[in-house]
Short mmCIF file of C-alpha atoms and ligand atoms in Angstrom, two decimals:
data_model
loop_
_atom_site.label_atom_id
_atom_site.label_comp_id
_atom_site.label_asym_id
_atom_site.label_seq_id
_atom_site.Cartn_x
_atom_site.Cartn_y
_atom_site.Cartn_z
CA UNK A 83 -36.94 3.67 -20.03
CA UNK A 84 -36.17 4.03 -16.29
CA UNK A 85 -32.57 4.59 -15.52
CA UNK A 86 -30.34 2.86 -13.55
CA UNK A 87 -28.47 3.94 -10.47
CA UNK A 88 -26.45 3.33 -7.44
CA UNK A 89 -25.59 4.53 -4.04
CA UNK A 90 -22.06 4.58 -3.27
CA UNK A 91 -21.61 5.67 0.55
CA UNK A 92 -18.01 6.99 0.95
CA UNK A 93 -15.40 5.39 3.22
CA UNK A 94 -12.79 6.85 2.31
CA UNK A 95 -12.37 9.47 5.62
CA UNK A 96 -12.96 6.28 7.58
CA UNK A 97 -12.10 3.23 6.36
CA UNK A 98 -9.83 4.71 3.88
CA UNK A 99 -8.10 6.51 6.65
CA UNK A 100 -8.20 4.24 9.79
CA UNK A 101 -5.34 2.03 8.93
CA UNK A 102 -2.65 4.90 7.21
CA UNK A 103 0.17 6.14 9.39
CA UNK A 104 -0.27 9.52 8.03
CA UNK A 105 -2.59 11.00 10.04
CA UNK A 106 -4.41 13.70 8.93
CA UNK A 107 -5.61 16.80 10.44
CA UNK A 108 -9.15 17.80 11.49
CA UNK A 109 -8.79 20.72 8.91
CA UNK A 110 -7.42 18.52 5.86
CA UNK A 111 -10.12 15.70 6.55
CA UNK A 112 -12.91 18.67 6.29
CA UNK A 113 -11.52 19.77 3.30
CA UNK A 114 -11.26 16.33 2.10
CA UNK A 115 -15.12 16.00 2.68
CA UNK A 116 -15.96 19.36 1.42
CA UNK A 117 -13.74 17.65 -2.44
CA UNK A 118 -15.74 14.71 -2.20
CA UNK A 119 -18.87 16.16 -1.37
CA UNK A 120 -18.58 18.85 -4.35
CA UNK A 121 -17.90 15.55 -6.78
CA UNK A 122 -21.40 14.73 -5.57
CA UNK A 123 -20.94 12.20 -2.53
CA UNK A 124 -24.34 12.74 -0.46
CA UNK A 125 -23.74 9.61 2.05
CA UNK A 126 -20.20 9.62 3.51
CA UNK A 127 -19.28 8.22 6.66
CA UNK A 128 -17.21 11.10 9.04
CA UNK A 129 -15.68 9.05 11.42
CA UNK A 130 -16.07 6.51 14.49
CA UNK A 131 -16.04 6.94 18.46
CA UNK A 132 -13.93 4.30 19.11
CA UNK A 133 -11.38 4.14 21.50
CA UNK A 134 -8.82 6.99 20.32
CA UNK A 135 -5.84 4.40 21.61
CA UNK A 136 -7.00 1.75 19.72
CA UNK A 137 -7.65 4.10 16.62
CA UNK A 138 -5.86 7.21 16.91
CA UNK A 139 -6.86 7.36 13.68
CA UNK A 140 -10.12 8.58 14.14
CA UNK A 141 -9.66 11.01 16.41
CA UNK A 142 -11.56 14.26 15.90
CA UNK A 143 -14.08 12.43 14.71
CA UNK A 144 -16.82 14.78 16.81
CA UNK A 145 -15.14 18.06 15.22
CA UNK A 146 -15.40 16.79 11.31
CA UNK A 147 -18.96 15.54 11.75
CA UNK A 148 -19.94 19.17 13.33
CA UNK A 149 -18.58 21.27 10.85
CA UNK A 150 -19.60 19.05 8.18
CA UNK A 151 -22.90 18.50 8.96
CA UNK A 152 -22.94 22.20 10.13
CA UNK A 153 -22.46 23.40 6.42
CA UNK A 154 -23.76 20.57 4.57
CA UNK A 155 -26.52 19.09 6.93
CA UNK A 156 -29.27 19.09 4.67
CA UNK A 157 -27.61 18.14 1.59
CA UNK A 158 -25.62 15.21 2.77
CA UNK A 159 -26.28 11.69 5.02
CA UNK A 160 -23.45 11.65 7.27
CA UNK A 161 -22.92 8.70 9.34
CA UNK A 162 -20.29 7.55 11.92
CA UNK A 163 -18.80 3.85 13.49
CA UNK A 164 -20.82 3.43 16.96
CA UNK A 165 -19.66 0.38 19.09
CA UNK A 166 -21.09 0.53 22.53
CA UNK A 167 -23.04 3.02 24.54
CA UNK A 168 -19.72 4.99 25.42
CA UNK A 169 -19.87 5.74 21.50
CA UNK A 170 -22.83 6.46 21.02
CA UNK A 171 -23.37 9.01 24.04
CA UNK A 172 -20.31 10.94 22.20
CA UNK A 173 -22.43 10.60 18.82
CA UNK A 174 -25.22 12.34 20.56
CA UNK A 175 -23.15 15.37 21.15
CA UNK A 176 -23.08 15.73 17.69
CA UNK A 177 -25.38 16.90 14.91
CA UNK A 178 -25.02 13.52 13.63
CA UNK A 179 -28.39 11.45 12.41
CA UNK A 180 -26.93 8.22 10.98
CA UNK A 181 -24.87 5.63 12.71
CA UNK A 182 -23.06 2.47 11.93
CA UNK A 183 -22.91 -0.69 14.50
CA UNK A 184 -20.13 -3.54 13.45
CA UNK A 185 -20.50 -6.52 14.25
CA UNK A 186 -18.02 -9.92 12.63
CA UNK A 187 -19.01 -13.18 11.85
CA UNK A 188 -16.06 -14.65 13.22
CA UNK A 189 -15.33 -14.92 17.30
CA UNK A 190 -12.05 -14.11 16.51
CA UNK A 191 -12.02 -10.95 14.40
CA UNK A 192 -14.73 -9.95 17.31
CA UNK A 193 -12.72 -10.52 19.94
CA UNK A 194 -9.47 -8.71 18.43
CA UNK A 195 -11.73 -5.90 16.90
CA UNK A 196 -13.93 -4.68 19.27
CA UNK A 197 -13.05 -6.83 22.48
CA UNK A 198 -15.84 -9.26 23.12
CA UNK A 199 -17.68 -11.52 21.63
CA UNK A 200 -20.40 -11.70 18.69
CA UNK A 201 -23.24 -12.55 21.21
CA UNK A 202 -21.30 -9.33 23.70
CA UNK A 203 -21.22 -7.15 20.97
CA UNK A 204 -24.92 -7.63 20.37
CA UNK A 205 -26.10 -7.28 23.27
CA UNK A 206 -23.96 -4.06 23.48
CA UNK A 207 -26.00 -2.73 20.78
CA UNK A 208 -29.17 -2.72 22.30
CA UNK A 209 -28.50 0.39 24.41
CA UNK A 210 -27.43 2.09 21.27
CA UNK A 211 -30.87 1.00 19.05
CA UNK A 212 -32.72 2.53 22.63
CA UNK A 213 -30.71 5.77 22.10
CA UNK A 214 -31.34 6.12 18.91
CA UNK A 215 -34.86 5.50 18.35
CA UNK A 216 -35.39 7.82 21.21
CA UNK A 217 -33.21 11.09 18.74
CA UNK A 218 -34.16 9.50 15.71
CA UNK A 219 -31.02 8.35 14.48
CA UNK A 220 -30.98 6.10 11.71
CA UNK A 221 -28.58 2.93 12.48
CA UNK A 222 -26.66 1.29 9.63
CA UNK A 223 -25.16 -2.31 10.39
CA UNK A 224 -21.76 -3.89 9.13
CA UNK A 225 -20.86 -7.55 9.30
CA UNK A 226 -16.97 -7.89 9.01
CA UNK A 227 -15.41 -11.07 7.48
CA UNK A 228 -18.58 -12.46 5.98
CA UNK A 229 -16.53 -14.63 3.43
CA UNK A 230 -13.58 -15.26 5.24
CA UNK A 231 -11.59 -13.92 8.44
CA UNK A 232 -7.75 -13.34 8.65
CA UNK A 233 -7.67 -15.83 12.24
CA UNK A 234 -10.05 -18.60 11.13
CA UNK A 235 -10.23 -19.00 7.62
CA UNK A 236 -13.55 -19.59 5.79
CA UNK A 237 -16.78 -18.38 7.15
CA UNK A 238 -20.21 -20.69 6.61
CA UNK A 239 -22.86 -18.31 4.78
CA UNK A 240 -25.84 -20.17 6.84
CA UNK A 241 -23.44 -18.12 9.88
CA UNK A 242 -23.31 -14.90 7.73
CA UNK A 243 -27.28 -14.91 6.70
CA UNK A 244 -28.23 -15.74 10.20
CA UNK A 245 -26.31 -12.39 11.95
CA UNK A 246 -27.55 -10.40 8.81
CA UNK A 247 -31.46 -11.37 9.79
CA UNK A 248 -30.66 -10.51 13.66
CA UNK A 249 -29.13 -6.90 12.74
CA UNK A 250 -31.92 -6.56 10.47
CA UNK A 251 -34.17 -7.11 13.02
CA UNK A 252 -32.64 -5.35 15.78
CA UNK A 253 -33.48 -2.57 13.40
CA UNK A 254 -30.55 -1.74 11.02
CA UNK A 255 -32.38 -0.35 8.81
CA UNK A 256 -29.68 -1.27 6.30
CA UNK A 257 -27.20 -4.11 6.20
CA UNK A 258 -23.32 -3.56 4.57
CA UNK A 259 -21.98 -7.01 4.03
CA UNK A 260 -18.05 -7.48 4.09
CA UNK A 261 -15.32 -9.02 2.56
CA UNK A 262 -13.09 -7.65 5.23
CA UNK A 263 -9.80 -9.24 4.26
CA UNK A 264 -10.47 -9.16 0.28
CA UNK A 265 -10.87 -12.93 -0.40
CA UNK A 266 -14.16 -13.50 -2.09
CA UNK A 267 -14.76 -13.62 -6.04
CA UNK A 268 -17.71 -13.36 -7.80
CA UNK A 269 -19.25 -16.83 -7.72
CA UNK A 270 -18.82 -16.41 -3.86
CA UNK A 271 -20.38 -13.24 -3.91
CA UNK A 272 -23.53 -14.55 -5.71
CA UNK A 273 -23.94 -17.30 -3.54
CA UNK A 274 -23.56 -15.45 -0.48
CA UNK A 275 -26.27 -12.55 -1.59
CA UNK A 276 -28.87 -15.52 -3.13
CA UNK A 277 -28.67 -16.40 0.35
CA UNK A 278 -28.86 -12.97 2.18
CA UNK A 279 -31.85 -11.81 -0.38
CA UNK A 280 -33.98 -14.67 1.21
CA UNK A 281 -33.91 -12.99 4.50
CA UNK A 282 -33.33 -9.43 4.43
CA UNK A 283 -34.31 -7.16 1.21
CA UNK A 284 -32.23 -7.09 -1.09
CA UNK A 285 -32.54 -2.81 -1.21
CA UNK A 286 -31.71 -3.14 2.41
CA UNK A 287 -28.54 -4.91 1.49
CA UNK A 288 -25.07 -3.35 0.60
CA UNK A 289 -21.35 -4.43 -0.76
CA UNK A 290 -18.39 -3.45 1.31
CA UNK A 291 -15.78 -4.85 -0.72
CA UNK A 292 -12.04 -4.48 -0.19
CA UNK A 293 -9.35 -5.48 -2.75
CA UNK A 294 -6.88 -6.99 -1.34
CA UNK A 295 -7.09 -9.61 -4.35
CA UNK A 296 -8.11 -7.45 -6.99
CA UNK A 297 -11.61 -8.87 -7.44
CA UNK A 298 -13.25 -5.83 -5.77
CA UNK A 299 -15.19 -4.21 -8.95
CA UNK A 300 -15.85 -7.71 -9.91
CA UNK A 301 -17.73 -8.23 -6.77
CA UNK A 302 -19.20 -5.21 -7.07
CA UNK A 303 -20.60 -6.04 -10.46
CA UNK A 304 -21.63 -9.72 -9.35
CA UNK A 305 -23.76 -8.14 -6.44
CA UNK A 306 -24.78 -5.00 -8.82
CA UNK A 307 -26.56 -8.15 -10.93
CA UNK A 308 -28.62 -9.72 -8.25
CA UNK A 309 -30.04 -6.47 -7.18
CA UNK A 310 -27.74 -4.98 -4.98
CA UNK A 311 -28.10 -0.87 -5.25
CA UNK A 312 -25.47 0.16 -2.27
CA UNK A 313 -21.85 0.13 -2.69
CA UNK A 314 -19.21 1.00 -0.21
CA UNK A 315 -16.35 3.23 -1.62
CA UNK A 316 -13.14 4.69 -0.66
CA UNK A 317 -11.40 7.51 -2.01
CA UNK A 318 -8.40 6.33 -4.01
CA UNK A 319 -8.45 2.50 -3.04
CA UNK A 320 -7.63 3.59 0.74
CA UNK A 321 -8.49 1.28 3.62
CA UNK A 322 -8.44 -1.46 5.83
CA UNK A 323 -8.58 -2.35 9.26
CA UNK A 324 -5.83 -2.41 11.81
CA UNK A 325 -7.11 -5.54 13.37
CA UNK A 326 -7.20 -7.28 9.54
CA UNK A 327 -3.92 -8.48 9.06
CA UNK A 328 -3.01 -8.69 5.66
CA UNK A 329 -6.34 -6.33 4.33
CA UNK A 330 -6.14 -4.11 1.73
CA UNK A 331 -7.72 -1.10 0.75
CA UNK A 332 -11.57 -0.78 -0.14
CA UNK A 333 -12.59 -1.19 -3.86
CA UNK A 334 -11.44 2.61 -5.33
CA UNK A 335 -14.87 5.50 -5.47
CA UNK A 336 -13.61 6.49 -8.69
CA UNK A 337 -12.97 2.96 -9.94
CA UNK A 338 -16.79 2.10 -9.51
CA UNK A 339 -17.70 5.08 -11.00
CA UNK A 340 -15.84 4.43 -14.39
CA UNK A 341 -17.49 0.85 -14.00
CA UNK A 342 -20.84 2.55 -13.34
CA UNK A 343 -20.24 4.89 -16.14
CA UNK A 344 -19.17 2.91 -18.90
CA UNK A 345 -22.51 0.90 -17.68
CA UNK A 346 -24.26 4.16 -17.83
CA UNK A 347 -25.73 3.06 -14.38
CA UNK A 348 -26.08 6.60 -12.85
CA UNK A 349 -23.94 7.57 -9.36
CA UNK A 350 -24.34 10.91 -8.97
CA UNK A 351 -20.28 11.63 -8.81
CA UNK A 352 -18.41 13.73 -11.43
CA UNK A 353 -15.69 10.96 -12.03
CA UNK A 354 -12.90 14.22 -12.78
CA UNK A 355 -13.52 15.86 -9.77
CA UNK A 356 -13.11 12.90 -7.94
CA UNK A 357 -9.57 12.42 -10.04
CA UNK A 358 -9.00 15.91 -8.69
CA UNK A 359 -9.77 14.88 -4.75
CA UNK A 360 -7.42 11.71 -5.36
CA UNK A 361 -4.95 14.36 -6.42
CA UNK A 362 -4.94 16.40 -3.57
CA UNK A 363 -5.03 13.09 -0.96
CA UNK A 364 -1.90 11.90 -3.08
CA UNK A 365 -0.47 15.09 -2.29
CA UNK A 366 -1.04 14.83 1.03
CA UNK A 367 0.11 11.67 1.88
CA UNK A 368 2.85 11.90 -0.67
CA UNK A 369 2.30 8.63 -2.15
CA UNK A 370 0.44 7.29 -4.91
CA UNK A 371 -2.54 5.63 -3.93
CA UNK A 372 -3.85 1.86 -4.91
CA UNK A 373 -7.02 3.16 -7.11
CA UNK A 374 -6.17 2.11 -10.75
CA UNK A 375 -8.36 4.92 -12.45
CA UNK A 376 -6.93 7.21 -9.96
CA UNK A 377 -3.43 6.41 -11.28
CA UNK A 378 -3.67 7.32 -15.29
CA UNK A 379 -7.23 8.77 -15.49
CA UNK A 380 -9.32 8.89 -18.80
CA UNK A 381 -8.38 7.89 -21.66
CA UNK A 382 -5.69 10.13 -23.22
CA UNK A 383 -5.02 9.09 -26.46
CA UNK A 384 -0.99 9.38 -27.17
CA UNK A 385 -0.87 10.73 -30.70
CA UNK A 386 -1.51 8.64 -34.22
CA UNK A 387 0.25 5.23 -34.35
CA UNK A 388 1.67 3.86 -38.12
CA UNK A 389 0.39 0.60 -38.30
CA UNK A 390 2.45 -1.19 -41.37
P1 LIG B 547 -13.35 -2.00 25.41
O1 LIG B 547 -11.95 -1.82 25.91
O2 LIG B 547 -13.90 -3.38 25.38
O3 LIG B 547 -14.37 -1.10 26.26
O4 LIG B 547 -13.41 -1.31 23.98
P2 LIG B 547 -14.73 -1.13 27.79
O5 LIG B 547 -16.20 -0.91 27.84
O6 LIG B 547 -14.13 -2.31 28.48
O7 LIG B 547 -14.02 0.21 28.39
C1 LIG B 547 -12.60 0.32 28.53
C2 LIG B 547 -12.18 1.78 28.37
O8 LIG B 547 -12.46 2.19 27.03
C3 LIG B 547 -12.96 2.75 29.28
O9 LIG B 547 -12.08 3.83 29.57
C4 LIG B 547 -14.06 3.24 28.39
O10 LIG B 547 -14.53 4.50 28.74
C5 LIG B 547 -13.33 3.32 27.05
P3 LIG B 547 -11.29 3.91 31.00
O11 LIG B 547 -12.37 3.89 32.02
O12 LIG B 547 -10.43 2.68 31.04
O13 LIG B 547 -10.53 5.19 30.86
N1 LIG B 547 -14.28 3.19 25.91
C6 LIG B 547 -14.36 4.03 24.88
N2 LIG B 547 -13.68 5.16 24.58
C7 LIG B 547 -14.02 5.80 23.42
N3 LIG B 547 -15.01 5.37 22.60
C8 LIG B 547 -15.70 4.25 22.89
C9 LIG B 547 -15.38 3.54 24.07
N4 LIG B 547 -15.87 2.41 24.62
C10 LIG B 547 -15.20 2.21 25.74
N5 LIG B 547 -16.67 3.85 22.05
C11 LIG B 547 -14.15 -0.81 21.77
C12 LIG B 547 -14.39 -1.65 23.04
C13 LIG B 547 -15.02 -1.37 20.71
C14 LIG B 547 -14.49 0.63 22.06
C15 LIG B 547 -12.64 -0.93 21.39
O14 LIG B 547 -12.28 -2.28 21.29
C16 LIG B 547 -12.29 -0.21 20.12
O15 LIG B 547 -12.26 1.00 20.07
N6 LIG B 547 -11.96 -0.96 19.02
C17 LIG B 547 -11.63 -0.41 17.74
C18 LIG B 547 -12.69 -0.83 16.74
C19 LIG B 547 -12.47 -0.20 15.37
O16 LIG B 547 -12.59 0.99 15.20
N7 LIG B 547 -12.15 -1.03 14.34
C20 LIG B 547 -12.05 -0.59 13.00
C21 LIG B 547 -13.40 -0.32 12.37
S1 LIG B 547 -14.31 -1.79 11.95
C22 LIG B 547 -13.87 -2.12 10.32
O17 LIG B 547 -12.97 -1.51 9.81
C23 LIG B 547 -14.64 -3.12 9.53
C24 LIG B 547 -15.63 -2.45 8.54
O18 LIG B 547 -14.95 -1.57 7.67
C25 LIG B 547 -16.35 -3.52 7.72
C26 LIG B 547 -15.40 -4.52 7.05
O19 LIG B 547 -14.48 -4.12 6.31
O20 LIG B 547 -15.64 -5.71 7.26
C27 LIG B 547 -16.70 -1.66 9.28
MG1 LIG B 548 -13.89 -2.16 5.88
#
């Protein structure tokens, strides 16, 4: 019988890093790809060309995705947040062959985000689907706050389903859906994706899922049952974005590998070497971080108990 398995594509030095106020070097966020890529992470996102005042966060982003992709090229699918043409002409200074376009499903969160509108930030993208079928770049696609946004409240899925098919269209040739601010469950998550499966494939489709609620892995299982094959990860629980008031981090990498584990649904990671990478961010940032695996590991069973 045909195993299962997953993709998990690795936020961690993006997501999981845009919101901290430790800011890490270039040097400690290649090292911290060259741990997760030696627990077996093959797609990892490097960073974003964004505006460095808006994210300081990511600056450096051109250096990590050069000597990354420099040692690891071939091995690896390393990808990096594009907004606008300005982002993408930096991109194409680097050896970089996947990007990621974000758009929201929410005027708000678009407007606070990445300063214009949804229809704007569309039309923005054009020049950067034109660049990149011209270097054969692949181009990923993120809708933000596909369940709800932090300024507005609920989102309608007909809203959510409809962007997805446009992105999808435009050429993404795969489509990460959102829960931005942590606020779906799982009966949310399976209505939303019965929906989305009607319009794009579902192995075109991926979970981004923070966990600002807790109900991260549970999502992640809901959407793992209707097909769904891609997962978005972070490193220790780490994330959120500085324009999501109130977000969490994304669901933990080595929380959906125990999941995917004890399922014996095949990743690809080595769940103790990612226990050893969550050791050495902790060290770094000198705080524990949200993952719950991360925090007490495997089972280590504490000696024989009398029962009377
Ligand atoms: P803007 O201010 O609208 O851009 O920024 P503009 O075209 O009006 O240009 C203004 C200035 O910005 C100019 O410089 C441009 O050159 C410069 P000046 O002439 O004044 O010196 N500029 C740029 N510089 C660097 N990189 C660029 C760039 N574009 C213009 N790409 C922009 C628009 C989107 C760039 C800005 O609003 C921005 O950087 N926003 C931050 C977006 C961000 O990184 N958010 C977090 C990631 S998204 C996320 O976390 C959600 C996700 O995880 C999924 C989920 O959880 O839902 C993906
Ligand atoms: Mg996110």
């Amino acid at each position: 019988m045909k195993k299962s398995s997953v993709q998990l594509v690795e936020v961690g030095l993006r997501d999981g890093l845009q919101n901290e106020k430790h800011q890490f070097s270039v040097g400690e966020k290649i090292e911290m790809a060259e741990l997760l890529i030696a627990a077996g992470v093959r797609r990892l996102e490097l960073g974003a060309f964004v505006r460095p005042d808006r994210v300081p966060q990511m600056t450096g982003s051109a250096e990590i995705i050069k000597a990354v992709l420099g040692k690891y090229g071939s091995k690896i699918q390393g990808s990096a947040l594009v907004p606008n043409e300005t982002g993408m002409t930096a991109a194409l200074e680097t050896p970089v062959k996947e990007v990621a376009v974000f758009a929201s499903c929410s005027e708000s969160f678009s407007q606070k985000n990445i300063n214009c509108s949804i229809e704007e930030s569309l039309a923005r993208f054009e020049s950067v689907f034109q660049a990149a079928r011209k270097n054969k770049i692949r181009v990923r696609g993120y809708l933000s706050t596909c369940f709800a946004c932090p300024y507005e409240g609920k989102i309608s899925a007909k809203k959510v389903v409809a962007l997805a098919r446009r992105l999808y269209k435009m050429g993404c040739y795969e489509i990460s859906i959102g829960d931005t601010i942590g606020v779906a469950g799982p009966k949310d998550v399976e209505e939303l994706f019965k929906m989305l499966k009607k319009v794009v494939p579902v192995a075109k489709l991926a979970g981004h899922f923070h966990d600002t609620r807790g109900m991260a892995t549970a999502n992640t299982l809901a959407a793992y049952q209707l097909g769904v094959r891609v997962f978005d990860t972070s490193l220790g629980g780490l994330g959120g974005c500085p324009y999501a008031p109130g977000a969490s981090g994304n669901v933990a990498t080595e929380d959906v590998v125990y999941m995917f584990d004890s399922m014996a649904v095949k990743t690809g990671l080595n769940l103790d070497r990612l226990l050893a990478a969550n050791q050495w961010v902790k060290s770094k940032m000198g705080k524990e971080l949200p993952s719950k695996v991360g925090r007490v590991g495997r089972l280590k069973p504490l000696g024989k108990v009398e029962h009377r």
